[in-house]
XYZ file of C-alpha atoms in Angstrom:
580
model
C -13.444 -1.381 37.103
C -11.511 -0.977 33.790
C -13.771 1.856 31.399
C -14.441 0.249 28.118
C -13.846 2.085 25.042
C -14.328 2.187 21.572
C -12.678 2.674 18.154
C -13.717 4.567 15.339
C -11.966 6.201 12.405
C -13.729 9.441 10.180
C -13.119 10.384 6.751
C -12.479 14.204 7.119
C -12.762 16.541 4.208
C -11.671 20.297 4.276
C -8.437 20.296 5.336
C -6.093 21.929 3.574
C -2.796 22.303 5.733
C -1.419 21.090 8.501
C -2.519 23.939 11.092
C -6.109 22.619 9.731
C -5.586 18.460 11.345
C -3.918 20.115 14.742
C -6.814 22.400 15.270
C -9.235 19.295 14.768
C -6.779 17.241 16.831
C -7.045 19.576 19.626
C -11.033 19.993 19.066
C -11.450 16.011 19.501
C -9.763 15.821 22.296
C -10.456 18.510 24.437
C -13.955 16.027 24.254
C -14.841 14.100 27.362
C -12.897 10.442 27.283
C -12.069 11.065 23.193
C -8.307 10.663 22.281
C -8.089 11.234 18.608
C -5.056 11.796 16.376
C -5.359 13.586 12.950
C -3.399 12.825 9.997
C -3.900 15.578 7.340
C -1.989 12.905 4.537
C -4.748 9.697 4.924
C -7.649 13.085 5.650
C -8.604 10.465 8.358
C -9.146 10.982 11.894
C -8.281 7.650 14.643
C -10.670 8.327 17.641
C -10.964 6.241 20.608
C -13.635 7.069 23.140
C -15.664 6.025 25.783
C -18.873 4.765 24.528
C -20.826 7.064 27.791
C -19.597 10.132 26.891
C -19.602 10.315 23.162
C -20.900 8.587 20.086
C -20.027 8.278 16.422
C -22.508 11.691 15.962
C -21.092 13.734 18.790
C -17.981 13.139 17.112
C -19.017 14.159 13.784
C -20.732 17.849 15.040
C -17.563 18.439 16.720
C -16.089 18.033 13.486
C -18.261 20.341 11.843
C -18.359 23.203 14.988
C -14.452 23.458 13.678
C -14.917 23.875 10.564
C -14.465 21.097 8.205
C -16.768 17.708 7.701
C -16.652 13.682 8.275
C -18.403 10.453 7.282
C -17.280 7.170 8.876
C -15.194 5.620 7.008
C -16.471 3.747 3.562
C -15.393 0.879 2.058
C -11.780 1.301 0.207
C -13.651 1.182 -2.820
C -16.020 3.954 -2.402
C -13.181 6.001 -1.239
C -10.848 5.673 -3.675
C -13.921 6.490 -6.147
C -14.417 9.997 -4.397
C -10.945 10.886 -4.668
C -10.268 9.696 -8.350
C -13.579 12.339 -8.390
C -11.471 15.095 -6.650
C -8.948 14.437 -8.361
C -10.087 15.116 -11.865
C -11.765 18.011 -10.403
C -8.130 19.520 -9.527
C -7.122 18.675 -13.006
C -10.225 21.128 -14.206
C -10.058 23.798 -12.337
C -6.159 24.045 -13.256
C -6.556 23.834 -16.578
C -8.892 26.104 -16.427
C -6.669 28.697 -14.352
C -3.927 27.932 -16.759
C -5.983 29.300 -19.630
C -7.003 32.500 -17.840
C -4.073 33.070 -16.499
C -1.460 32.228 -18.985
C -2.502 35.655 -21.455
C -1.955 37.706 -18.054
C 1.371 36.742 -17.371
C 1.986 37.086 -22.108
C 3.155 40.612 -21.654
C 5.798 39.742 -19.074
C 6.968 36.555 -21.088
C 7.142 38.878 -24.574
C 9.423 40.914 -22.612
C 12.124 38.122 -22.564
C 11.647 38.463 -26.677
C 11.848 41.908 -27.033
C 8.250 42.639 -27.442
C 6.355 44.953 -25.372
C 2.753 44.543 -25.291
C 0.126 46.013 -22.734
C -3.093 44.511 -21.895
C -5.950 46.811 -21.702
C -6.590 47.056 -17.952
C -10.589 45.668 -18.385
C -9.145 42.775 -20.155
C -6.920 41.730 -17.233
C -9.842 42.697 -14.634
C -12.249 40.366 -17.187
C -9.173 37.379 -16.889
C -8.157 37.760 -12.953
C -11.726 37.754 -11.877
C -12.927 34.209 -12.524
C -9.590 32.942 -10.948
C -10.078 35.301 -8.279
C -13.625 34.328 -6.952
C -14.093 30.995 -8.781
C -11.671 28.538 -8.783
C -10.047 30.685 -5.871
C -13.794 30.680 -4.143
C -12.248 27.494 -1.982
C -9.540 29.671 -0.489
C -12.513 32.131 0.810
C -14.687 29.266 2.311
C -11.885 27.448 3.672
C -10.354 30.835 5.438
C -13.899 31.800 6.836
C -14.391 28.196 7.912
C -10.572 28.213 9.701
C -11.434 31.798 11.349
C -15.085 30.541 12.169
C -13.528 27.248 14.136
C -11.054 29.938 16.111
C -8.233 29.480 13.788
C -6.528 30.467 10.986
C -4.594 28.083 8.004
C -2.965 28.042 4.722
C -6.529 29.244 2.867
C -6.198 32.545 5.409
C -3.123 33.824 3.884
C -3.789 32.859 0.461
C -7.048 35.154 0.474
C -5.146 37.719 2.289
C -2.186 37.717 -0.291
C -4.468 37.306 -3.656
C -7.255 39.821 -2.289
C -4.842 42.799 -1.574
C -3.358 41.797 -5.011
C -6.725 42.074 -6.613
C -8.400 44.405 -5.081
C -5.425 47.360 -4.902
C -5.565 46.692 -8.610
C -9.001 47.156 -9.408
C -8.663 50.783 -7.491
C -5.845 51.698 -9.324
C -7.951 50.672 -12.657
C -11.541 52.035 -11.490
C -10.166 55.587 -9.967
C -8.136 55.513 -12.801
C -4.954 56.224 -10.331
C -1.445 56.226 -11.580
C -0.531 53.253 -10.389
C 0.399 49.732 -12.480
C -2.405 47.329 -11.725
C -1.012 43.755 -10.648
C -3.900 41.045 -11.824
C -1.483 39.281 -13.296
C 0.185 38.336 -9.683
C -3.278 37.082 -7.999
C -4.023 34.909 -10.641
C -0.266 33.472 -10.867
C -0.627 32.925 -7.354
C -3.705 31.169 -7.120
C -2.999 29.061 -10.538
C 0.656 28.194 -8.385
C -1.275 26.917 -5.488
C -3.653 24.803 -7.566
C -0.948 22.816 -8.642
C 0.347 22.425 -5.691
C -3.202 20.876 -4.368
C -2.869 18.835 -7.443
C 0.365 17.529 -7.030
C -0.557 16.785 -3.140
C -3.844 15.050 -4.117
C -1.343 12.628 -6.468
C 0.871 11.861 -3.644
C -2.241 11.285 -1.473
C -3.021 8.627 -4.360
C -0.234 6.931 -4.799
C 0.286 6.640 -0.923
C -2.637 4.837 -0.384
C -1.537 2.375 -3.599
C 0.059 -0.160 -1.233
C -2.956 -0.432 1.240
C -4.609 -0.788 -1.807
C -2.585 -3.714 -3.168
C -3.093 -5.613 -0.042
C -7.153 -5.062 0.330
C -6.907 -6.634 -3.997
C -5.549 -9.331 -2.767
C -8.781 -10.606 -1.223
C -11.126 -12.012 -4.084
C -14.429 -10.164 -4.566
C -16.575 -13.366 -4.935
C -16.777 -16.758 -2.928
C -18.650 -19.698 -4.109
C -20.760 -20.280 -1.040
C -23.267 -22.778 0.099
C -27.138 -21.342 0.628
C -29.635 -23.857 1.550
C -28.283 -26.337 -0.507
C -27.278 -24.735 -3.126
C -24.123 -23.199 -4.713
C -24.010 -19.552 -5.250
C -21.753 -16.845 -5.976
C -21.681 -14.022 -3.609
C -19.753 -11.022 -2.768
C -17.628 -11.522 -0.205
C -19.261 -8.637 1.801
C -21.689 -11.424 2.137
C -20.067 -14.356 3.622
C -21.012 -15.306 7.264
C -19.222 -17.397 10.107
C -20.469 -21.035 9.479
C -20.965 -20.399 5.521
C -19.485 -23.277 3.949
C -17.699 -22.567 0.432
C -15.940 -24.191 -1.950
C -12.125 -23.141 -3.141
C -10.936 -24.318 -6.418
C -7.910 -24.713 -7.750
C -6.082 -21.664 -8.846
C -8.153 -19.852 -6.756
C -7.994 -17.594 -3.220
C -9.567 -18.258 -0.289
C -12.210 -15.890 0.522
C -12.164 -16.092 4.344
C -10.482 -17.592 6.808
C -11.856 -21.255 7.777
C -11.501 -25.109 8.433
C -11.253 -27.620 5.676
C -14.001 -30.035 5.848
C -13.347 -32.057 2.379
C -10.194 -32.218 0.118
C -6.576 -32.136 -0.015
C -4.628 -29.316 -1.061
C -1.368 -27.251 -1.451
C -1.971 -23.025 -0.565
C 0.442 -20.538 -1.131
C 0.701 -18.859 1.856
C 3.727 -16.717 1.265
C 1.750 -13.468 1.902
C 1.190 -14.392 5.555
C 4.057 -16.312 6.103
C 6.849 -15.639 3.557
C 7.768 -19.284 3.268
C 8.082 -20.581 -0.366
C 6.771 -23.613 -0.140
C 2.639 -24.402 -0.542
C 1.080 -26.014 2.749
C -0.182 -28.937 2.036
C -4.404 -28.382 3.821
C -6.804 -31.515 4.656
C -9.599 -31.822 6.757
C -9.316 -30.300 9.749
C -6.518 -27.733 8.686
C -7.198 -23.768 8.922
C -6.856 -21.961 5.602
C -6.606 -17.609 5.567
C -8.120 -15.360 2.951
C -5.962 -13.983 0.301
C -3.735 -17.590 0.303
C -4.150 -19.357 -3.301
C -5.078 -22.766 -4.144
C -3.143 -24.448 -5.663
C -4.282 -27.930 -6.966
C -7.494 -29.693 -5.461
C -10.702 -28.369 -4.914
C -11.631 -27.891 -0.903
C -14.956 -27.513 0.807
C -14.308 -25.588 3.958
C -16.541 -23.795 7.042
C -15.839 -19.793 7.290
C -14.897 -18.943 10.868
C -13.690 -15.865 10.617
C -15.558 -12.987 7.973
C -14.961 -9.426 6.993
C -12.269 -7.483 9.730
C -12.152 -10.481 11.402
C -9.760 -12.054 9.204
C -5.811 -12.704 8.869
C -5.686 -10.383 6.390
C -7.766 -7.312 7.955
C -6.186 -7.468 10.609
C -2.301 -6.673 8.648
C -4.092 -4.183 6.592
C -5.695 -2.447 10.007
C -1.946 -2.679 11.739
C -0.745 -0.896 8.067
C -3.586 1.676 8.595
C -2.810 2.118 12.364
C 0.778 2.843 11.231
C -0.127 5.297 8.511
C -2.648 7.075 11.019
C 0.093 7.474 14.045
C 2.371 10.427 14.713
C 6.269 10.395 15.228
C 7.434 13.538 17.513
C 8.821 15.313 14.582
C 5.179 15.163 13.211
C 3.919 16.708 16.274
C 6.518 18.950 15.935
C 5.593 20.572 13.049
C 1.615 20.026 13.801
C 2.859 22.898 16.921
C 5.023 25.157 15.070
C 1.666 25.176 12.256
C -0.590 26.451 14.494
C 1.190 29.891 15.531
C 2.435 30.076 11.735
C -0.626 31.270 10.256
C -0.703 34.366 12.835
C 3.087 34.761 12.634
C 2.907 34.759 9.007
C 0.461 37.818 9.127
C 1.859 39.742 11.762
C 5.496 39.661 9.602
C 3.467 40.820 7.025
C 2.420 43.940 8.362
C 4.827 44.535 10.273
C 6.789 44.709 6.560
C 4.334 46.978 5.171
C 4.783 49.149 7.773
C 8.664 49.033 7.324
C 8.593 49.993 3.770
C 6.138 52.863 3.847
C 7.800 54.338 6.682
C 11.059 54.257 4.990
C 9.502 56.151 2.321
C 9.028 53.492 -0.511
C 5.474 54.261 -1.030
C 2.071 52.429 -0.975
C 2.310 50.368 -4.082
C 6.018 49.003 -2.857
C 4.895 48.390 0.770
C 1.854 46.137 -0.452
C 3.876 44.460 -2.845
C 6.356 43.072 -0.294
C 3.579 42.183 2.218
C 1.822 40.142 -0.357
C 5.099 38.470 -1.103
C 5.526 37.470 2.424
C 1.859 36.448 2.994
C 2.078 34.131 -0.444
C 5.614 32.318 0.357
C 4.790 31.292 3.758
C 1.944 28.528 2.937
C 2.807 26.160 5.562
C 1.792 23.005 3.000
C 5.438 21.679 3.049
C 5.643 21.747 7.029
C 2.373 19.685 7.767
C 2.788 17.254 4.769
C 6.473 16.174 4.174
C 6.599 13.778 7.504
C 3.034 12.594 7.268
C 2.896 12.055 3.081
C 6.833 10.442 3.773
C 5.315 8.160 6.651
C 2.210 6.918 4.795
C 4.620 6.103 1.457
C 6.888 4.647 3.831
C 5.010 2.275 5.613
C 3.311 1.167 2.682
C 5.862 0.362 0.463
C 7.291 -1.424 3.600
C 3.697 -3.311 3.940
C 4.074 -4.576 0.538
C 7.917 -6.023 1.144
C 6.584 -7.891 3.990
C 7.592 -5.431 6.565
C 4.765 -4.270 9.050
C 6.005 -1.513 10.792
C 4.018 -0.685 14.420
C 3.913 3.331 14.192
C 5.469 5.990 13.344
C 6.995 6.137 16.852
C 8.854 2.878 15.644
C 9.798 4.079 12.282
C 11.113 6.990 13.670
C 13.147 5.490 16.103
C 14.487 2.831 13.783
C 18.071 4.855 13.015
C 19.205 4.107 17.158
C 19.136 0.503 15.719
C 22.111 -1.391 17.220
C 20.969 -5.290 16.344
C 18.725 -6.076 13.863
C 16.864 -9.618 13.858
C 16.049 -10.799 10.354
C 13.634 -13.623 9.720
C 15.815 -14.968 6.934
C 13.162 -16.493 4.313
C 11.550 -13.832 2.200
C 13.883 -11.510 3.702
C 17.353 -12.537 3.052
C 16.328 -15.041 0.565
C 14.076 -14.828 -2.859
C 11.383 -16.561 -0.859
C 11.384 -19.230 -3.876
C 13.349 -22.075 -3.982
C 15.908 -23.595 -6.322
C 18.075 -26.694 -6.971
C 21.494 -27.184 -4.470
C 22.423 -30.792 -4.854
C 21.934 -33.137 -7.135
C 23.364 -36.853 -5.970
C 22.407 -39.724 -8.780
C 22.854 -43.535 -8.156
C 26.080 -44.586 -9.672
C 24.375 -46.042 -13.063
C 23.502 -42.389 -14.503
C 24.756 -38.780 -13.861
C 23.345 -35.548 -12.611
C 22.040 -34.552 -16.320
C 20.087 -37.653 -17.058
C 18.685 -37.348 -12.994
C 17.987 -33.948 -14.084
C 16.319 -34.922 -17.243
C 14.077 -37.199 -15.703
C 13.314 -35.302 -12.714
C 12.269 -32.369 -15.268
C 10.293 -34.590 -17.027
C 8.561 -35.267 -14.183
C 7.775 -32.120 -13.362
C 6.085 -30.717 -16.322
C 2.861 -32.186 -14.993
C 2.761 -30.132 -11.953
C 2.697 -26.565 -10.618
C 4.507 -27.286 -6.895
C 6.895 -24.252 -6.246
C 9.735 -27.288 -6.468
C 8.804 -29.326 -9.725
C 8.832 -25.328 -11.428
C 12.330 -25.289 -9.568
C 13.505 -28.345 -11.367
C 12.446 -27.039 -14.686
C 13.967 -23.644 -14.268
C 17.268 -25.312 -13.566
C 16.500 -27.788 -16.351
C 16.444 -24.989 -18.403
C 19.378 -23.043 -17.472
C 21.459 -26.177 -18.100
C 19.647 -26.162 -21.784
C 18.217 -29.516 -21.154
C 14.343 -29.766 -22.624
C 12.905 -32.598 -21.073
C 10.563 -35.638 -23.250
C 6.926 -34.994 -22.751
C 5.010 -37.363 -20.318
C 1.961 -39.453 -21.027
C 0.223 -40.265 -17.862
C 0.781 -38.546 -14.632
C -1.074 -38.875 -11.449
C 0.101 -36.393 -8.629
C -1.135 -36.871 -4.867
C -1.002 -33.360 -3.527
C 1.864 -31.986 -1.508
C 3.500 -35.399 -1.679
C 4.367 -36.467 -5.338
C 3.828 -38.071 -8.490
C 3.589 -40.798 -10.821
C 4.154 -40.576 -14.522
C 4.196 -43.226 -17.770
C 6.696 -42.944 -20.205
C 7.555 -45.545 -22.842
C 5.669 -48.444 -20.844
C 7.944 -47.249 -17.809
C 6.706 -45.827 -14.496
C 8.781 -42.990 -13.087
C 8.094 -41.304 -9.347
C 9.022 -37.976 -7.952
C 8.030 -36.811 -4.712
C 9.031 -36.388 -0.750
C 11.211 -39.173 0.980
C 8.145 -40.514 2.639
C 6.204 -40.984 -0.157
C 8.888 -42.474 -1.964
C 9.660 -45.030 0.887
C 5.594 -45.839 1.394
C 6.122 -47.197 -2.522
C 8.793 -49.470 -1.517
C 11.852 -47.356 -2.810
C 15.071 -47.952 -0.529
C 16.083 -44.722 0.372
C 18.990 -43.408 1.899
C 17.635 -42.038 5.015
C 21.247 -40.991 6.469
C 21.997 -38.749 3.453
C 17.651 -37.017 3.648
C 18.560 -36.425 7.033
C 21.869 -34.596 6.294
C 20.401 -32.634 3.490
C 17.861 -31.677 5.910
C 19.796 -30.837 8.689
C 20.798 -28.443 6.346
C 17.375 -27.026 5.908
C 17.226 -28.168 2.802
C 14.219 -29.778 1.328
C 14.378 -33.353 -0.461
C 13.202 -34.922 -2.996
C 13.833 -38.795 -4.471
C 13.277 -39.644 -8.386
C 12.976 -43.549 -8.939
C 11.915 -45.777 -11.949
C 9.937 -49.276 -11.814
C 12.353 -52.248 -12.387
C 9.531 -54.678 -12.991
C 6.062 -54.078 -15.029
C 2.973 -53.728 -13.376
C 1.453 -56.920 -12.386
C -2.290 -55.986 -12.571
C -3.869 -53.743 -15.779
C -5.991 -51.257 -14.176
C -4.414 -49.692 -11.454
C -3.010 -46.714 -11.186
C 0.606 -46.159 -12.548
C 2.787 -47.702 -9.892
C 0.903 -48.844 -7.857
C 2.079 -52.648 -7.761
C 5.635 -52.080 -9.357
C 8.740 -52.475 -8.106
C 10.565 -49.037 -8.060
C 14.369 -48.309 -7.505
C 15.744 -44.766 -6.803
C 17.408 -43.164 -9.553
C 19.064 -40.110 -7.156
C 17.748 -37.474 -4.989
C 17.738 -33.603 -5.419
C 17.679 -30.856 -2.937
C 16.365 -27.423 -2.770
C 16.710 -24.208 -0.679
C 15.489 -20.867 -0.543
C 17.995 -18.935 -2.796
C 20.146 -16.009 -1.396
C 18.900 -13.008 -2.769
C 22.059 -10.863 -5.302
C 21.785 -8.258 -2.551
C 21.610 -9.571 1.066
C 25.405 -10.234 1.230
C 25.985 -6.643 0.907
C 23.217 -4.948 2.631
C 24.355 -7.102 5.449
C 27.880 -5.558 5.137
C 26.164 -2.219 4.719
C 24.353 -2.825 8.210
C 27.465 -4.036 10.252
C 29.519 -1.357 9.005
C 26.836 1.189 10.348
C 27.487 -0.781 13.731
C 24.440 -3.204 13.365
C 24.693 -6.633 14.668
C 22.360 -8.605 12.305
């Protein structure tokens, strides 16, 4: 019988280095039937367990028994919140470090000048001290906390390396020994690693931008149906079976069924293909695709992580949460570092006191050698890289699987590229233009722009970018009546003018040239036809066209345009030895 299991994720806060996420990694899942990978760039832990052995606040206390803290996860609002929060905390403490610090190192920086100032020693004691065991306080919790769980991290050897700073000079100052005192160097240090946390927490930010950008693209509000009534509610709200309205120009909140209306959607952010789907009753539509022209009543039937869209942004977080082997790597080679790290620092105070250098030199290189080695680097370059990575790639359309995959990605030897979106602009523009033989591609063109103004279909804003390339600014229409994803009519001068698909053209009675659609689209090139009435209408009232007799002025294709530089990233490819 096959175990089930379960999936949670944990926001994880105290971690400051990479030897802190491998020594929770290896907490988790020592656990009965938990397999849990840590990622110290996202501060989130991935934990999948069997539901009879553990539970969400098992998880949690084994957590806190090593030393740091978790919440399950908020929403990407709330989060983002807390670390704007921690963020702007950073900024304070530094600047406040900066002050302290910065009159410390003004002796040493007068130097450079010329000038040769000395501090009073109980001024530098009065400076270094608030750095020491304020702002540097988290370096003290976080090393007791690491030594507490059965470990030891980055905070470890900054305490070490500050307090043997700070505390050799305060003897040399209170026993008045003839020694120089070396406050300035604690501070420094500490002030240094602040902005290293601060310049970490910004990278944190800006990696989580692009899972950002995809969560905005979901609106906030839906205009749903309560007991007969039309309200406004937060999405967070919306149930399977809600019925909602979508207007034009809006996104759908959910995914669901159309039950009234006729639409176009935009559903290049699933898809990639330029061209609006034309949606009637019956038809699915996905959150995050945009309306484009009629108003449609649909059902929800699928809500919250249920979605299209949750489940590319959970694939993006699954992604960002896995480890390539180099990760794990360097996870490893953080755990002994720590201990390393001090033993090579004794080991060169010994050196230098038995070669006769004395005290004060001996501690001074140890410090050094404590301070350097911060493993920060080791543990974040491939995670912080991987998270930018794969979201940047999210946000181009590319959904990579894991870091496994990214990772293995350079032992490409053939690369299959879906070409629209990809190769192409994912928008489409004019190819041929083929007029009847009483007028010539600018007066099609004219019309057909003409047309066009009336409507926002990916192809009539085609026409008029073209239009406009050519300088050609096309006479404004009167009357225009469009039937969605199909075509229009318009009214100019008494004369009645239609633009739209083949089909709709021929269901008006225009003679078409079916041989020369089906060539064009053979090509995979879309078609349109422009025609004119020959006749007025023959009843007042009806809509324009309706009853006149129409004769095709030319047709125009489109295609997805090439982008500038897929011809020579393609070269770029084969020349690595990449069939594409």
């Amino acid at each position: 019988m096959e175990t089930r299991t379960d999936h949670t994720e944990l926001q994880v806060t105290g971690m400051h280095c990479a030897s802190c996420s491998a020594r929770l990694e290896k907490a988790l899942n020592q656990l009965p039937g938990v397999s849990a990978v840590v990622n110290i760039a996202t501060e989130k832990a991935s934990i999948t367990f069997d539901p009879q052995h553990a539970d969400i606040k098992r998880l949690i206390a084994a957590v806190r028994v090593t030393g740091f803290d978790a919440h399950p996860l908020r929403d990407f609002a709330a989060e983002k919140a807390a670390r704007a929060a921690a963020y702007r905390r950073e900024q304070i403490q530094f600047v406040i470090a900066v002050l302290l610090t910065l009159p410390l190192l003004g002796e040493m920086l007068l130097m450079f000048f010329g000038i040769h100032m000395m501090m009073p020693g109980w001024l530098q004691f009065a400076l270094a001290t608030p750095v020491q065991f304020w702002i540097g306080r988290r370096f003290y919790t976080g090393a007791w906390s690491s030594l507490r769980g059965g470990g030891a991290n980055m905070d470890v050897l900054v305490a070490l390396g500050t307090s043997a700073a700070y505390l050799f000079s305060c003897a040399a100052l209170l026993f008045d020994l003839d020694q120089p005192v070396y406050f300035e160097a604690s501070a420094t240090l500490i002030t240094l690693v602040l902005l290293g946390k601060l310049l970490e927490a910004r990278a944190k930010g800006k990696a989580s931008s692009a899972l950002e950008a995809l969560i905005n693209l979901q609106p906030k509000t839906a205009h749903v149906e309560r007991d007969g009534v039309m309200q406004e509610l937060a999405v967070e709200q919306m149930q399977v079976n809600d019925v909602f309205l979508v207007r034009p120009g809006e996104s759908v909140p959910v995914d669901g069924s159309v039950l009234e209306g006729v639409s176009s959607l935009d559903e290049a952010m699933l898809t990639g293909e330029s061209l609006p789907q034309v949606k009637h009753p019956g038809d699915k539509v996905y959150a995050a695709t945009l309306n484009q022209r009629g108003l449609l009543k649909c059902r929800a039937l699928a809500v919250g992580s249920h979605t299209q869209l949750a489940a590319i942004i959970r694939l993006v977080e699954q992604a960002q949460g896995s480890k390539a082997a180099i990760q794990k790597l360097a996870d490893r080679i953080s755990a002994v570092f720590v201990p390393a790290v001090v033993v090579i620092a004794l080991l060169t105070f010994f050196a230098w006191w038995s070669m006769g250098s004395g005290f004060t030199t001996a501690l001074i290189n140890a410090v050094a050698v404590l301070v350097i080695s911060c493993p920060c680097a080791l543990g974040l370059a491939t995670p912080t890289a991987l998270v930018v990575s794969t979201g940047r790639a999210a946000q181009s359309g590319i959904l990579v699987k894991d870091a496994a995959a990214l990772e293995r990605a350079h032992k490409l030897s053939v690369l299959v590229v879906d070409k629209t979106g990809t190769l192409t602009e994912g928008k489409p523009g004019v190819t041929d233009m083929i007029p009847e033989a009483e007028i010539n591609q600018h007066e099609l063109l004219e019309t057909a722009a003409m047309l066009a103004q009336g409507s926002t279909h990916p192809l009539s804003r085609a026409l008029l970018d073209h239009a406009k390339s050519l300088q050609i600014t096309p006479a404004k229409t009167v009357q225009i009546d469009e039937s969605s994803g199909q075509g229009l009519h318009a009214k100019i001068g008494g004369v009645h003018y239609l633009l739209g698909s083949p089909a709709f053209a021929i269901s008006k009675g225009v003679i078409v040239d079916e041989r020369q659609v089906l060539g064009l689209q053979q090509q995979g090139k879309t078609v349109i036809a422009v025609a004119q009435t020959t006749s007025p209408l023959t009843q007042a009232g009806e809509g324009p066209g309706e009853r006149a007799t129409y004769k095709q002025l030319g047709l125009i294709a489109f295609a997805d345009q090439l982008r500038a530089s897929s011809r020579a990233a393609v070269a770029q490819l084969a020349a690595m030895g990449i069939r594409v």
